[in-house]
Amino acid sequence: MSEKKGLFGVWLAVLGIGIVVGLITTVKLFSQGHSLFNANDVLLWTLPLGAYIFLALASSGLTLLSAVPLVFGVKKYEPFAKRLVFLAIATLCGAFVSIGLELGSIFHMIYIMLSPNISSPIWWMGAIYSVELVVLIVKFFLMHKGDWHSGFSKFLALASFILALAAPLMIGSVFGITESRVTYFGPVMSIYCLLMAFLSGTALFIVYSLVVNRVTGNGVPVELYDEFALIFTYAAGVVTVFTLLKYAIESATVVPEFLVYRQFEHAFGTVGVFHSEVLLGLFLPLVLLLIPSVRKTVAGKILTSALVLAGTLLMHMEILLAGQSHPVGPKAEQFAPFISYFPSIWEILVFVFALTIMLLIYTLGERYLKLTEAPQ
Amino acid sequence: MPRYAMVIDLQRCVGCGACSIACRNENNVPEGIYWSNKITETVGTFPNVRYHYIPTLCNHCEYAPCVRGCPTKAMHKLDNGITMHNPNKCIGCKYCEFNCPYGVIYFNWETPHKFWRDKKAEIQGGTASPQEVVKDVGAKSVPYYNPEREATYAGIRPKGVVEKCTFCDHRVKKGMLPRCVEACPADARVFGDISDPKSDVSVLLGKFRSFRLREQIGTNPHVFYIRDFNPAAYQPTKGGV
């Protein structure tokens, strides 16, 4: 017991250091501006934006997963519901930290409300995620008070499900509707983001729950995660099919932007036509998950989920960077034909801060909010 | 209400860059940012090579992707067709820059005109520091600061927001031409109301076949290019076999 207390203290100290470092980063960014990032007028959006996409989509995935018991009424999943909603809230808070620090003039955010542009996918993305956060918090509060099945509680579950469906579609359209960047795959990008949201949300839930079970020694019996592992396998399968389709289009098209895109090395290297992060972060875990003896073990679940989580982050980064890797129009006069990128220390610290906020909320929730309780 | 457009005559344009320099002075444009720019390319195989020079600026598109995507309407259209930006509403998301198919929007990554804030003289006791120069000429931020820009837009745009060409809306409002048009020594730029069939731009567009950048994506740009400069000649043959 005292050993566990000691470990908890160390964990809190680590998180405390993360918070202090994050606050220093925030002050530094707001005073010196975004010249601290390894970004420029070609490569506009870098790691903080990639981290936002990753966390926001994972949050949507968690919310979608929570709909299984809360919207579709599958009672045996009810012991997972409260934790799923809470994880969605915490992950979304991490995403907001990342996007908040990515933006140059955060105090101007008020104009998002005062002067909304409803033709802008960024506006819709911000609005949907903001409303979703509020809905999830209210829903969690009701669940915590024991109100799982009242009309209002069910309405909130349905609302959060619809919002979690819409938000990834909107993130996809932020990229997909840009006329200047064909390599983002147009409207298909929205469907891709939705699938990736479900995949990363499921992976995050499995890895988190099993690690917490292992560390605290309590919670839902690990056997109950077998069905989640099956859902996870299906999600990885669907994303794999979609990714193969994407590869087929990418390698067959002769659209000039794709020809340029194909000329250069990809961010994390390739094996043949396949990107390393896809091989190691999607195809490999799928193969492992298809082996029942691996899928049914705790170690197998943790390994595959961790691989998929890392893979989805890198896949988002690869897509984000590849679409901005060469200058548009006259910017080719100032910049090299291809922009290489490695995150600056400040960009890494923004990601660390976002993860710390997320993990701190997880930790406090796990400690004080009885996340595995279900209605009687 | 007029609908402003620009015609650039590539036969007259000599590629001197006077448009870009004039633009910088008129609009207090910081280092690294280009409201007025160019696309250059060299084609062919030596010794049969050609050099193309296309001056660029904001196309003031009718269906501007930057305007459609801006979450706060900081980037917006004026009634006269000018695509305008309001730095007070800009949240620095850079989506307009991301969305612009023409690469003509820039972000202020750091405090603009930082050089002129430097207190250190190049030669101690010999030359004035950049900050002293600014102070001595009684200017704001830069010694060549143009206060007239403030009439419709921030004289100098702050760190953390984007900026781009406004067709010199502050001059147009007073019945003057955009500064790049006025400064062009070859009269290669013609500016006017495209909705008026008698305007110079309409006359030129009727007389010469024009093209616009990336027309196929449907943004309906309002910067048109006519003619081309080509001094080359070749012997007539029956097909050159």
XYZ file of C-alpha atoms in Angstrom, chain A residues 47-63 84 86-101 125 129 132-133 136 164 167-168 171 193 196-202 204-205 309-310 312-314 316-317 347-359 361-362:
75
model
C 3.484 19.464 -34.195
C 1.078 21.478 -31.965
C -1.589 21.255 -34.664
C -0.821 17.576 -35.276
C -1.114 16.950 -31.533
C -4.456 18.775 -31.513
C -5.803 16.639 -34.359
C -4.602 13.466 -32.670
C -6.088 14.310 -29.261
C -9.328 15.805 -30.576
C -9.970 12.779 -32.795
C -9.134 10.373 -29.968
C -11.626 12.256 -27.784
C -14.290 11.878 -30.469
C -13.482 8.171 -30.673
C -13.936 7.791 -26.923
C -17.286 9.573 -27.104
C -15.160 6.636 -21.423
C -14.405 11.162 -18.516
C -11.487 10.189 -20.753
C -13.183 11.982 -23.665
C -13.406 15.163 -21.557
C -9.786 14.963 -20.386
C -8.442 14.183 -23.872
C -10.406 17.077 -25.347
C -8.948 19.404 -22.683
C -5.477 18.289 -23.802
C -6.459 19.024 -27.406
C -7.647 22.515 -26.445
C -4.320 23.234 -24.711
C -2.486 22.287 -27.871
C -4.662 24.358 -30.226
C -4.683 27.271 -27.763
C -0.902 27.451 -27.880
C -14.823 22.507 -35.750
C -15.854 20.687 -30.001
C -19.266 18.761 -27.147
C -17.031 19.554 -24.183
C -19.836 15.784 -22.019
C -18.610 13.286 -31.906
C -16.462 16.899 -35.279
C -14.032 14.503 -37.053
C -11.557 18.321 -38.975
C -10.656 11.369 -39.875
C -9.087 7.357 -37.356
C -11.032 8.921 -34.480
C -12.755 5.649 -33.700
C -9.526 3.680 -34.012
C -7.417 5.969 -31.815
C -10.219 6.413 -29.231
C -10.579 2.649 -28.879
C -6.523 4.910 -26.005
C -9.306 3.404 -23.926
C -1.759 5.191 -30.728
C 1.787 6.033 -31.774
C -2.126 7.352 -35.560
C -0.186 10.320 -34.168
C 2.564 9.790 -36.753
C -1.664 12.503 -38.751
C 1.720 14.224 -38.696
C 6.729 22.596 -30.084
C 7.640 19.422 -28.207
C 6.908 21.178 -24.905
C 3.472 22.248 -26.178
C 2.725 18.571 -26.842
C 4.124 17.611 -23.424
C 1.932 20.264 -21.775
C -1.186 19.019 -23.581
C -0.442 15.425 -22.566
C 0.283 16.496 -18.982
C -3.046 18.298 -18.658
C -4.816 15.260 -20.077
C -2.991 12.832 -17.767
C -7.237 15.128 -15.304
C -7.215 11.344 -15.867
